[in-house]
Short mmCIF file of C-alpha atoms in Angstrom, two decimals:
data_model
loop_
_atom_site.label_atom_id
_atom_site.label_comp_id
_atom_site.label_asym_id
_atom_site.label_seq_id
_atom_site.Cartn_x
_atom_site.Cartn_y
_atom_site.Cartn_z
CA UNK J 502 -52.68 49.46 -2.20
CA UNK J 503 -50.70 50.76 -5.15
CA UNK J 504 -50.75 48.43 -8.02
CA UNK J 505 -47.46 48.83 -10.37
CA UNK J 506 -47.27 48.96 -13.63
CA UNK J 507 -47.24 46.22 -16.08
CA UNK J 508 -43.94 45.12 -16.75
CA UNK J 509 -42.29 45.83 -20.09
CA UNK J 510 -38.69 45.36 -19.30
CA UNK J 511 -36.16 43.10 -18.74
CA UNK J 512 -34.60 42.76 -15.16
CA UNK J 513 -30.86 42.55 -15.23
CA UNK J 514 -29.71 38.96 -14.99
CA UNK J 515 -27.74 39.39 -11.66
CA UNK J 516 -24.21 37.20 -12.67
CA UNK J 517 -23.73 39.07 -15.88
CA UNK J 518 -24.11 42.27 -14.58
CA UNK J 519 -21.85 41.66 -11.50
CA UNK J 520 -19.21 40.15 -14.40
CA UNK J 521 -20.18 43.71 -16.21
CA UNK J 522 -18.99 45.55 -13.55
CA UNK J 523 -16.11 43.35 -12.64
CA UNK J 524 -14.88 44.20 -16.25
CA UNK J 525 -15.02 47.43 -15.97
CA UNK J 526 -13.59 48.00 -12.98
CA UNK J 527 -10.53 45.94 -14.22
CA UNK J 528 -10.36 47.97 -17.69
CA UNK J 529 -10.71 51.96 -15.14
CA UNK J 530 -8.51 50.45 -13.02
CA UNK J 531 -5.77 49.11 -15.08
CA UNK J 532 -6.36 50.35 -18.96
CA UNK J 533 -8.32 53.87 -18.35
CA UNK J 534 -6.72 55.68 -14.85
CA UNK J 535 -10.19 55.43 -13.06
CA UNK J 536 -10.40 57.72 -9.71
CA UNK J 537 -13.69 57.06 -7.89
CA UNK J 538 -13.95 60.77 -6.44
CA UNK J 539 -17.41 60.08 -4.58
CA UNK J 540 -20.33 57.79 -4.73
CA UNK J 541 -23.60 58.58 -3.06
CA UNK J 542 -25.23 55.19 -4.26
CA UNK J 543 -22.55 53.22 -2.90
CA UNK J 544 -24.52 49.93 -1.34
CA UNK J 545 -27.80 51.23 -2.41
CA UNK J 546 -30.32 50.34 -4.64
CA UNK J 547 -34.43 51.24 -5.49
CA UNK J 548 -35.60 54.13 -7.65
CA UNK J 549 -33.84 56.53 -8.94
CA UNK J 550 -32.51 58.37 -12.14
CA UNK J 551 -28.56 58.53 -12.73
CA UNK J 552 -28.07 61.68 -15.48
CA UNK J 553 -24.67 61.96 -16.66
CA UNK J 554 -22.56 63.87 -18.61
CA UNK J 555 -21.38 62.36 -21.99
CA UNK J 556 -17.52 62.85 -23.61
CA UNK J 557 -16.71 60.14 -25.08
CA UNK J 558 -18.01 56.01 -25.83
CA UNK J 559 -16.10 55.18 -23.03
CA UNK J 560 -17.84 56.84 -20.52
CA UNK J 561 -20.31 53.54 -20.00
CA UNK J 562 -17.13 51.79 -17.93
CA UNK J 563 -16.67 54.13 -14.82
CA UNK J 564 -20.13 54.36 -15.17
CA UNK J 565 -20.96 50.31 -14.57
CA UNK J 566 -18.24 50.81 -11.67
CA UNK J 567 -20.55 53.48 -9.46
CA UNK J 568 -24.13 52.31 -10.62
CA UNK J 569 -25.83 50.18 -8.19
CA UNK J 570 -26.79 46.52 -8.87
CA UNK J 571 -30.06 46.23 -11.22
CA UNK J 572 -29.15 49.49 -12.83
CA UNK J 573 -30.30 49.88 -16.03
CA UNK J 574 -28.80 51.89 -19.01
CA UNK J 575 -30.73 53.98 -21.74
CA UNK J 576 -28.39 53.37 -24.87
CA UNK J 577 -29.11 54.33 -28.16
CA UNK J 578 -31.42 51.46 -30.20
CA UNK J 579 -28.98 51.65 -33.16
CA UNK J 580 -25.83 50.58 -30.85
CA UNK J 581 -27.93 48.21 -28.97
CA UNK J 582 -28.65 46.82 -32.86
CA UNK J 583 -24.78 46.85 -33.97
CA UNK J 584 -23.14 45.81 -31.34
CA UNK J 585 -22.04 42.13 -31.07
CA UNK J 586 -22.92 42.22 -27.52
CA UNK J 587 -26.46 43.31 -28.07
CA UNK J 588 -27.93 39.85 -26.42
CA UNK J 589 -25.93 40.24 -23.24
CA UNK J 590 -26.14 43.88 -22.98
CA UNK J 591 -30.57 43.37 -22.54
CA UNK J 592 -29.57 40.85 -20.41
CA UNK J 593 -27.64 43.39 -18.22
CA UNK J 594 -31.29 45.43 -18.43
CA UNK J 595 -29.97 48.13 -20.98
CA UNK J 596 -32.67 49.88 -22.29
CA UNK J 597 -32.57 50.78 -26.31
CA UNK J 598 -33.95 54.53 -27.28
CA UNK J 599 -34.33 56.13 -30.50
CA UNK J 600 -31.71 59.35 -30.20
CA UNK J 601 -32.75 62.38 -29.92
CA UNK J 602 -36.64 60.99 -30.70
CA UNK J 603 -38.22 59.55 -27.39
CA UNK J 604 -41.82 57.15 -28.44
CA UNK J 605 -44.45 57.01 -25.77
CA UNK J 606 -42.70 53.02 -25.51
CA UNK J 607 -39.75 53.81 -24.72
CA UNK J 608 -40.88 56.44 -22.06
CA UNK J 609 -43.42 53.64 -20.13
CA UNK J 610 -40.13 51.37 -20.35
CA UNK J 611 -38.13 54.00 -18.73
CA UNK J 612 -40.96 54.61 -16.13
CA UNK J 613 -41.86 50.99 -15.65
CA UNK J 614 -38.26 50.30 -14.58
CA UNK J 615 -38.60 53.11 -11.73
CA UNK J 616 -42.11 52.24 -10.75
CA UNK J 617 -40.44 48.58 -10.18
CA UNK J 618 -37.87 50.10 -7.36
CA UNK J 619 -34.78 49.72 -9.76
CA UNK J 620 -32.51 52.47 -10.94
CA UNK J 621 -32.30 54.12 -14.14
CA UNK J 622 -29.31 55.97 -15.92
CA UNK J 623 -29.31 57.85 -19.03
CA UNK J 624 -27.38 60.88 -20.98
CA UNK J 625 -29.59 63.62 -21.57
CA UNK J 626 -27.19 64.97 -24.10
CA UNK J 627 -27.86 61.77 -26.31
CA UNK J 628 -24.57 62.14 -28.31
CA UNK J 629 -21.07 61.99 -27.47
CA UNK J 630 -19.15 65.15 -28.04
CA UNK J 631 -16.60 65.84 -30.88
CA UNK J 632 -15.94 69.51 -29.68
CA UNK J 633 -14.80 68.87 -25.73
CA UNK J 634 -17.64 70.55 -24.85
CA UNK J 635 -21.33 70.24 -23.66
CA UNK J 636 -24.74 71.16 -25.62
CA UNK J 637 -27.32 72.41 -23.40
CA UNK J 638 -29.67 70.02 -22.18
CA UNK J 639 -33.13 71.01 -23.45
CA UNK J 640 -36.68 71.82 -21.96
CA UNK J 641 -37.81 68.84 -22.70
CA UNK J 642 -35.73 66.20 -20.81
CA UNK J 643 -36.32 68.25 -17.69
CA UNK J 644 -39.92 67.96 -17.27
CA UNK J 645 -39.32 64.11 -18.54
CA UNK J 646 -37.21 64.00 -15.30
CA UNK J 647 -39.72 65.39 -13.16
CA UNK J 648 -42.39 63.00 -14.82
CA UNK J 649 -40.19 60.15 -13.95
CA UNK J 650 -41.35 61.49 -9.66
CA UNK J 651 -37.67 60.15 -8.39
CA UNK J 652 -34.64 61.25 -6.68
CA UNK J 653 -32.33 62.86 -9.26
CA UNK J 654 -28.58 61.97 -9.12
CA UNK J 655 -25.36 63.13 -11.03
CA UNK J 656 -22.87 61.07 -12.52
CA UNK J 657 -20.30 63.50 -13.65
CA UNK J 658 -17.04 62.22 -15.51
CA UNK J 659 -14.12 64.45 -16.13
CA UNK J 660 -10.95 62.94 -18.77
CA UNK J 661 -12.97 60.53 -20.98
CA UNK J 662 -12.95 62.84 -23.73
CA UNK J 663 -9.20 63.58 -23.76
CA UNK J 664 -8.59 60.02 -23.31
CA UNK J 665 -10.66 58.98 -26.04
CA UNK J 666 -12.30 61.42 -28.76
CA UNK J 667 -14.63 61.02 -30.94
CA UNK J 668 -12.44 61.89 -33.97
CA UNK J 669 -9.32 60.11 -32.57
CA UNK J 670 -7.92 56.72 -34.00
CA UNK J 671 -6.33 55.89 -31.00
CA UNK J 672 -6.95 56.51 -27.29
CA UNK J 673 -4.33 58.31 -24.58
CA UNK J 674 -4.09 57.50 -21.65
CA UNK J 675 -4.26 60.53 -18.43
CA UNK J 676 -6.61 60.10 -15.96
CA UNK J 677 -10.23 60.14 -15.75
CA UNK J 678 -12.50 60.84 -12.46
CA UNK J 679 -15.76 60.09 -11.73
CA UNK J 680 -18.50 61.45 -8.71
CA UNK J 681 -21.94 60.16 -8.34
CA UNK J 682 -23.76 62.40 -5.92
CA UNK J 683 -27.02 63.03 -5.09
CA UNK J 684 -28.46 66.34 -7.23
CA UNK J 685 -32.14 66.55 -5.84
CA UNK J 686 -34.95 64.85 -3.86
CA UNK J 687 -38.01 63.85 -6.24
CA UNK J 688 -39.75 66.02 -3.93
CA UNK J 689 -37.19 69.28 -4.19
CA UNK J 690 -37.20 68.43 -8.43
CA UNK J 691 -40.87 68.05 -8.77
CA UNK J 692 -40.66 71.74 -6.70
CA UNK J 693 -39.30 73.48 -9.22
CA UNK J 694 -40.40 75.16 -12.83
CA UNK J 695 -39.43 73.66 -15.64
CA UNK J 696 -36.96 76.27 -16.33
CA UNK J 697 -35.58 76.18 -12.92
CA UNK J 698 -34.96 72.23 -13.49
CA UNK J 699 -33.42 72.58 -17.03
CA UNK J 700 -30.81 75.20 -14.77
CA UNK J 701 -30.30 73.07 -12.48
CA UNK J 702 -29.13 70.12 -14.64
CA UNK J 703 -27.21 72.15 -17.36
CA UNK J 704 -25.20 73.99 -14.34
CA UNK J 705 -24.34 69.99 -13.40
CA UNK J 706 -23.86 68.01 -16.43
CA UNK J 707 -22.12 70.85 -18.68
CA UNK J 708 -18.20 70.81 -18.67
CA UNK J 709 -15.72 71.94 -21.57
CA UNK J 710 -12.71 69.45 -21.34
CA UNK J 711 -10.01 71.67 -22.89
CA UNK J 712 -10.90 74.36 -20.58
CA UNK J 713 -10.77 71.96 -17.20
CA UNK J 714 -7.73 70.59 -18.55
CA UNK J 715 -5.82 73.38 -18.51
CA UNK J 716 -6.40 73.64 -14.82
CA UNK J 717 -5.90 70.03 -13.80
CA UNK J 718 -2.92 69.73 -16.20
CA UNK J 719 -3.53 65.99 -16.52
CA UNK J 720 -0.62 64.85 -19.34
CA UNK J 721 -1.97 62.92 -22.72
CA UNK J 722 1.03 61.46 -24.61
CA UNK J 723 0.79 59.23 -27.49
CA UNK J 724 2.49 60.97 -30.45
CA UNK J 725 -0.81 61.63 -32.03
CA UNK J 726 -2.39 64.17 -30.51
CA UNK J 727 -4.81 65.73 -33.13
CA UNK J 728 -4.83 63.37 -35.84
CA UNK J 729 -8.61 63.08 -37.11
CA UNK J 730 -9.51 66.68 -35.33
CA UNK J 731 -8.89 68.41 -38.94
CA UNK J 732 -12.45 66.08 -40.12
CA UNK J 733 -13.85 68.42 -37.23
CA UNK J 734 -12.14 71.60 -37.38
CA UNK J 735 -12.78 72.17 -41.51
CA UNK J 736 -12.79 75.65 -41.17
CA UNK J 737 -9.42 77.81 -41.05
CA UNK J 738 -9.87 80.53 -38.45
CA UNK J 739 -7.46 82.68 -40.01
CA UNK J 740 -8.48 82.88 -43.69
CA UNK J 741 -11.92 81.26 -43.49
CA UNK J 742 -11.23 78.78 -46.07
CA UNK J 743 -13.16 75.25 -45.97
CA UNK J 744 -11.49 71.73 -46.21
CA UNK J 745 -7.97 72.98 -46.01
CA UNK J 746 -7.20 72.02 -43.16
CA UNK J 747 -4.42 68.69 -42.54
CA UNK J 748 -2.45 67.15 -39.65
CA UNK J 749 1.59 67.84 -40.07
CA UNK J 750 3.61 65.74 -37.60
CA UNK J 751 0.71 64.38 -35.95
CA UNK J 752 0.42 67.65 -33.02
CA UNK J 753 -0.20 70.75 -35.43
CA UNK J 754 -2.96 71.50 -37.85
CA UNK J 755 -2.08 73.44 -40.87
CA UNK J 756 -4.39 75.63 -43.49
CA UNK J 757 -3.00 74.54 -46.92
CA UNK J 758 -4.61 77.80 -48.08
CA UNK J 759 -2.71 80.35 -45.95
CA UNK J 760 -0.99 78.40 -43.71
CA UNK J 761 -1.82 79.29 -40.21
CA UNK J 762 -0.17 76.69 -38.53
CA UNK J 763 -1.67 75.59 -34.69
CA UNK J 764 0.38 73.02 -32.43
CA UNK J 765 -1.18 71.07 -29.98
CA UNK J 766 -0.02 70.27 -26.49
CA UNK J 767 -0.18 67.21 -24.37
CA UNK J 768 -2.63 68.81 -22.19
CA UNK J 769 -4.79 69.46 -25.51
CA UNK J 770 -4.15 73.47 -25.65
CA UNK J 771 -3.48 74.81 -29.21
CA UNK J 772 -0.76 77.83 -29.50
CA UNK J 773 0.39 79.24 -33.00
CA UNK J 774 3.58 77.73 -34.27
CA UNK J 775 5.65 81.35 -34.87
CA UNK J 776 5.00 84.99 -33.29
CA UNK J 777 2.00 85.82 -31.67
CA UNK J 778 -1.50 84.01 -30.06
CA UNK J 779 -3.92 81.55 -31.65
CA UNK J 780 -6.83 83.07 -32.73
CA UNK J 781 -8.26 79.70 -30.64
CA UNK J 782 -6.20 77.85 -27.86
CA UNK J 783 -9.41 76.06 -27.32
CA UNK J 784 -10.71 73.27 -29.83
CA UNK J 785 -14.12 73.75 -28.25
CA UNK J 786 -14.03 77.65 -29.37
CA UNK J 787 -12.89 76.86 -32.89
CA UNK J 788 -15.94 74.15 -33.29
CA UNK J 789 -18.22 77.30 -31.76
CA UNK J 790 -16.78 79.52 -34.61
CA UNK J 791 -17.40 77.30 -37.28
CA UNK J 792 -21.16 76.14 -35.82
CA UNK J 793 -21.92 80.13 -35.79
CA UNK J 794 -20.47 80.56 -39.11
CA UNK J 795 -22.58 77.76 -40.48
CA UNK J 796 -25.69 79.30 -38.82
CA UNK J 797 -24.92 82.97 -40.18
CA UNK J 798 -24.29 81.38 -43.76
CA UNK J 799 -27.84 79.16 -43.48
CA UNK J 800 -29.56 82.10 -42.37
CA UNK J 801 -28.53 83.92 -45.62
CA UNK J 802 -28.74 81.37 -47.90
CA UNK J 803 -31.80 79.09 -46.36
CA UNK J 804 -32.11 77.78 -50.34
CA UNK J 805 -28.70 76.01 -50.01
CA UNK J 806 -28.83 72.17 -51.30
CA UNK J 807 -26.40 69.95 -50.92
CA UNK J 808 -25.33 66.67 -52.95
CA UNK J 809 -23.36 63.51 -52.39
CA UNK J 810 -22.62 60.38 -53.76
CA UNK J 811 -22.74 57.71 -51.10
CA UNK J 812 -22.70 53.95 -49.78
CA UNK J 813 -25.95 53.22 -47.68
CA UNK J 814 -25.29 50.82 -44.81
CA UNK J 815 -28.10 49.73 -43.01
CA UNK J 816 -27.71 47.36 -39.39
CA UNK J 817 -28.48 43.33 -40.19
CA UNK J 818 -30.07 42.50 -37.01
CA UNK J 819 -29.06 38.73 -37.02
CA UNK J 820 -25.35 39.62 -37.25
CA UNK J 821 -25.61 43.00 -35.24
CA UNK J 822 -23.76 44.86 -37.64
CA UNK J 823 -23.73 47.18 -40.10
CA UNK J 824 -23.87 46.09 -43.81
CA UNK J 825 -23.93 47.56 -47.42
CA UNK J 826 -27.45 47.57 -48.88
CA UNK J 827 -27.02 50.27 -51.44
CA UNK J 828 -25.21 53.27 -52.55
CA UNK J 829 -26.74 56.47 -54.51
CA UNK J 830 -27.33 60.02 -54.30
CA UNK J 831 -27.98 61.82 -50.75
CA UNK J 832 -29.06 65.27 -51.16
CA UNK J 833 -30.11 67.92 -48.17
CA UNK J 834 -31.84 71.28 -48.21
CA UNK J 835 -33.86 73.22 -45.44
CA UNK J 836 -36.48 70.88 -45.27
CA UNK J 837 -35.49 67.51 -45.94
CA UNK J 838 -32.72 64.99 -46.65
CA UNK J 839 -33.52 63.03 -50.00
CA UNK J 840 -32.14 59.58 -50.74
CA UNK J 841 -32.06 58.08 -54.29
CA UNK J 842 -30.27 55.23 -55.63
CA UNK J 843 -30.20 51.40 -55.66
CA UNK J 844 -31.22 49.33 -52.48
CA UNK J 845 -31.31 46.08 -52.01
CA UNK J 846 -31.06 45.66 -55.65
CA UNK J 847 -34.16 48.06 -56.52
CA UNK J 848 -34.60 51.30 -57.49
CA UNK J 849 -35.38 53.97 -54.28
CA UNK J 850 -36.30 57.38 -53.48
CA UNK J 851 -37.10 58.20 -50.01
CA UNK J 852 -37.36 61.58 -48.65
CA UNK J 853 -37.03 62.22 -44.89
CA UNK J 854 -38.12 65.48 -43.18
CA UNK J 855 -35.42 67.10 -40.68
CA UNK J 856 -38.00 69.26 -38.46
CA UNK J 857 -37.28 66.94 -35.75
CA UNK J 858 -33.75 66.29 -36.10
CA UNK J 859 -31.50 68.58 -33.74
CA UNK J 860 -28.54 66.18 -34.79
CA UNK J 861 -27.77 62.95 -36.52
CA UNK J 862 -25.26 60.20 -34.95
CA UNK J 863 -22.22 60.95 -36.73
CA UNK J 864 -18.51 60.44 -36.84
CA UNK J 865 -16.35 63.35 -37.95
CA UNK J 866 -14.85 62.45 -41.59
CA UNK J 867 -16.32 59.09 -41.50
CA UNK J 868 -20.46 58.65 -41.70
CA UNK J 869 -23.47 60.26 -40.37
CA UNK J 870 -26.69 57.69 -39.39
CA UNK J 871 -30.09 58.44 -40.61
CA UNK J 872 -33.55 56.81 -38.70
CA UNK J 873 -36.34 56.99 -40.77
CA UNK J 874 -39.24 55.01 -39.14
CA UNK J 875 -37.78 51.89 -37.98
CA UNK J 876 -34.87 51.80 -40.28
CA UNK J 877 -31.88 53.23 -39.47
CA UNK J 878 -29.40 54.44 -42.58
CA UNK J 879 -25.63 54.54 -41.89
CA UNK J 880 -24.55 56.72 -45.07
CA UNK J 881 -20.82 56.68 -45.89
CA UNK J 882 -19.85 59.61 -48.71
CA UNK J 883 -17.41 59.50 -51.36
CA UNK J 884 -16.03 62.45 -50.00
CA UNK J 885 -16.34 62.08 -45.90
CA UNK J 886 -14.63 65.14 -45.20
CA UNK J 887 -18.26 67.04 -45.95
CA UNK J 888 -20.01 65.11 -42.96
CA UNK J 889 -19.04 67.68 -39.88
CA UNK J 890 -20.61 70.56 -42.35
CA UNK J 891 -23.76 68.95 -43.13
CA UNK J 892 -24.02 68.25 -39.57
CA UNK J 893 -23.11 71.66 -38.82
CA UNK J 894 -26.02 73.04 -41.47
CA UNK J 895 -28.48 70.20 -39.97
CA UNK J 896 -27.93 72.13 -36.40
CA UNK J 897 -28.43 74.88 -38.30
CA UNK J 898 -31.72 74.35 -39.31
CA UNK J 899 -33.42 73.06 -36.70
CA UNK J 900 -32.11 76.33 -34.64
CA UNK J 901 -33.81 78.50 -37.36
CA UNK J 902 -36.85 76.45 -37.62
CA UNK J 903 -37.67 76.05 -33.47
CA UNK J 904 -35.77 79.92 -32.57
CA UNK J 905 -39.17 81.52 -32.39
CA UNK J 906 -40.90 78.78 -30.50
#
């Protein structure tokens, strides 16, 4: 007889996550454009693992709509912290992770929730996107998937990103889809190399918004159609300049420098205001740019070090929030980011290695989050407009440091 594992999660309270879904379906339905395309779990429950695609912080809504009952999300631990609705979203079964770190405990959590017959749903890619496009899914999360020994199915959403981006202050509305459908048996998966599976769930869960967009022509009309995409796109194409980059009427992005001047359409497709072709009509190739010209200038220059002043925010689990603990001076080279200033009203000095960070949590012009043991730093610069590079030369890094492995 096969004896299961010793529980270590929480099952989903059954009333609050039927009122979960309820709200969700009310806010895709009504608020967000939802289609329901196709859902192969429809009516079903037991083991499985949900991957899906991730564009934007909304994507958690049509995903409550397709999951089956008892299904339980893998969420980053520092939203789980900071969110007001931490309490009731355990309660729903959601399952808090470190990002982009996974601890032995939170892999027998994950497992212990499949070897108890109930299904499972995560985002491989760990981080919403601020480019419209996907990052490849590594080697790693595909032989986690085969660990896990259950049927593999895809829960791919197309129009949250356009609706909602990462570097937008407001949301459009368009129209998003969703399919659920099933990718592989656990016995075809557990077939198949670990190179084969990493394939095989890249080919499903990649996607490049801008790019489907401008064959579904779905319209996105607010007025404000690339405000807060200049805190992403720092780099002029044209010139090369850094920083020089603003919003002008709310649809074009100018470069102060040389001014190359890009418009933006409601279907998100850039053209060049005057004679002639963008050098990019595609956000998501102008991001690539810049992340290759980051690379190329890290390569060269792997003794670059980098300074800030900054506020250090840290999350107070009683309120679930962020608060301000500290402020000082955040510096980052190769190796290691370096904090040093006042917190909590004493001296500190802290350094934290980056081998093991791909990426940080971010958001473009804003903050970029920190985890260091159990403590998680939200740090705030004077100057936020430097956070997409230093998250550009952290991806650097880690590319040059892992390359040869």
């Amino acid at each position: 007889m096969k004896k299961k594992s010793k529980k270590s999660f929480r099952h989903p309270n059954r009333f609050l996550f039927s009122i979960a879904k309820g709200i969700s379906r009310f806010l895709c339905r009504f608020i967000y454009n939802v289609e329901v395309v196709r859902n192969d779990l429809k009516g079903k429950t037991g083991r499985c693992v949900i991957i899906a695609n991730h564009e934007s912080i909304i994507d958690v809504l049509p995903g409550y709509v397709v999951a089956p009952a008892k299904t339980h999300f893998v969420v980053s631990k520092a939203m789980m912290q900071s969110l007001p609705i931490a309490p009731l979203m355990e309660m729903c079964g959601a399952i808090g992770k470190n990002q982009f770190q996974t601890s032995a405990l939170d892999m027998r959590r994950m497992k212990a929730v499949l070897d108890h017959d109930e299904p499972l749903m995560l985002y491989p890619a760990g981080l919403m996107t601020e480019s419209g496009s996907s990052t490849p899914i590594p080697l790693a999360t595909a032989k986690v998937l085969k660990w896990f020994k259950a049927d593999v199915y895809v829960a791919r959403v197309n129009g949250t990103y356009l609706t909602n981006p990462k570097w937008a202050r407001v949301k459009r509305r368009g129209k998003i889809t969703i399919e659920l459908y099933k990718l592989a048996s656990k016995e075809e998966f557990s077939a198949l190399t670990d190179e084969e599976a990493e394939a095989l769930v890249n080919e499903h869960l990649s996607f490049d918004a801008y790019r489907h967009n401008e064959e579904e022509k779905i319209y996105y009309k607010n007025g404000d159609n690339v405000e807060g995409l200049e805190h992403v796109l720092y780099m002029c194409p044209s010139c090369r300049s850094e920083h020089t980059m603003w919003v002008r009427g709310r649809n074009k992005l100018c470069c102060e420098n040389c001014g190359y001047t890009l418009k933006s359409d409601n279907y998100g497709i850039l053209s060049l205001v005057g004679d002639g072709d963008p050098i990019y009509k595609y956000p998501s190739d102008w991001h690539a740019f810049i992340e290759e010209s980051v690379y190329d200038f890290v390569k060269e220059h792997p003794n670059f070090f980098y300074q800030t002043r900054a506020e250090i925010h840290a999350i107070n689990e009683k309120k679930h929030r962020y608060e301000r603990i500290g402020q000082g001076m955040i510096s980052f080279d190769f190796n290691k980011f370096v904090m040093d200033g006042i917190v909590n009203g004493e001296p500190y000095v802290e350094e934290i290695p980056t081998h093991a960070f791909p990426i940080l949590p971010f958001r473009p012009g804003a903050y970029f989050e920190i985890q260091h043991g159990e403590s998680i730093y939200r740090i705030i610069p004077d100057n936020p407009t430097i956070v997409m590079k230093w998250i550009f030369t952290l991806k650097a890094t880690f590319r040059l440091k892992h390359e040869d492995e």
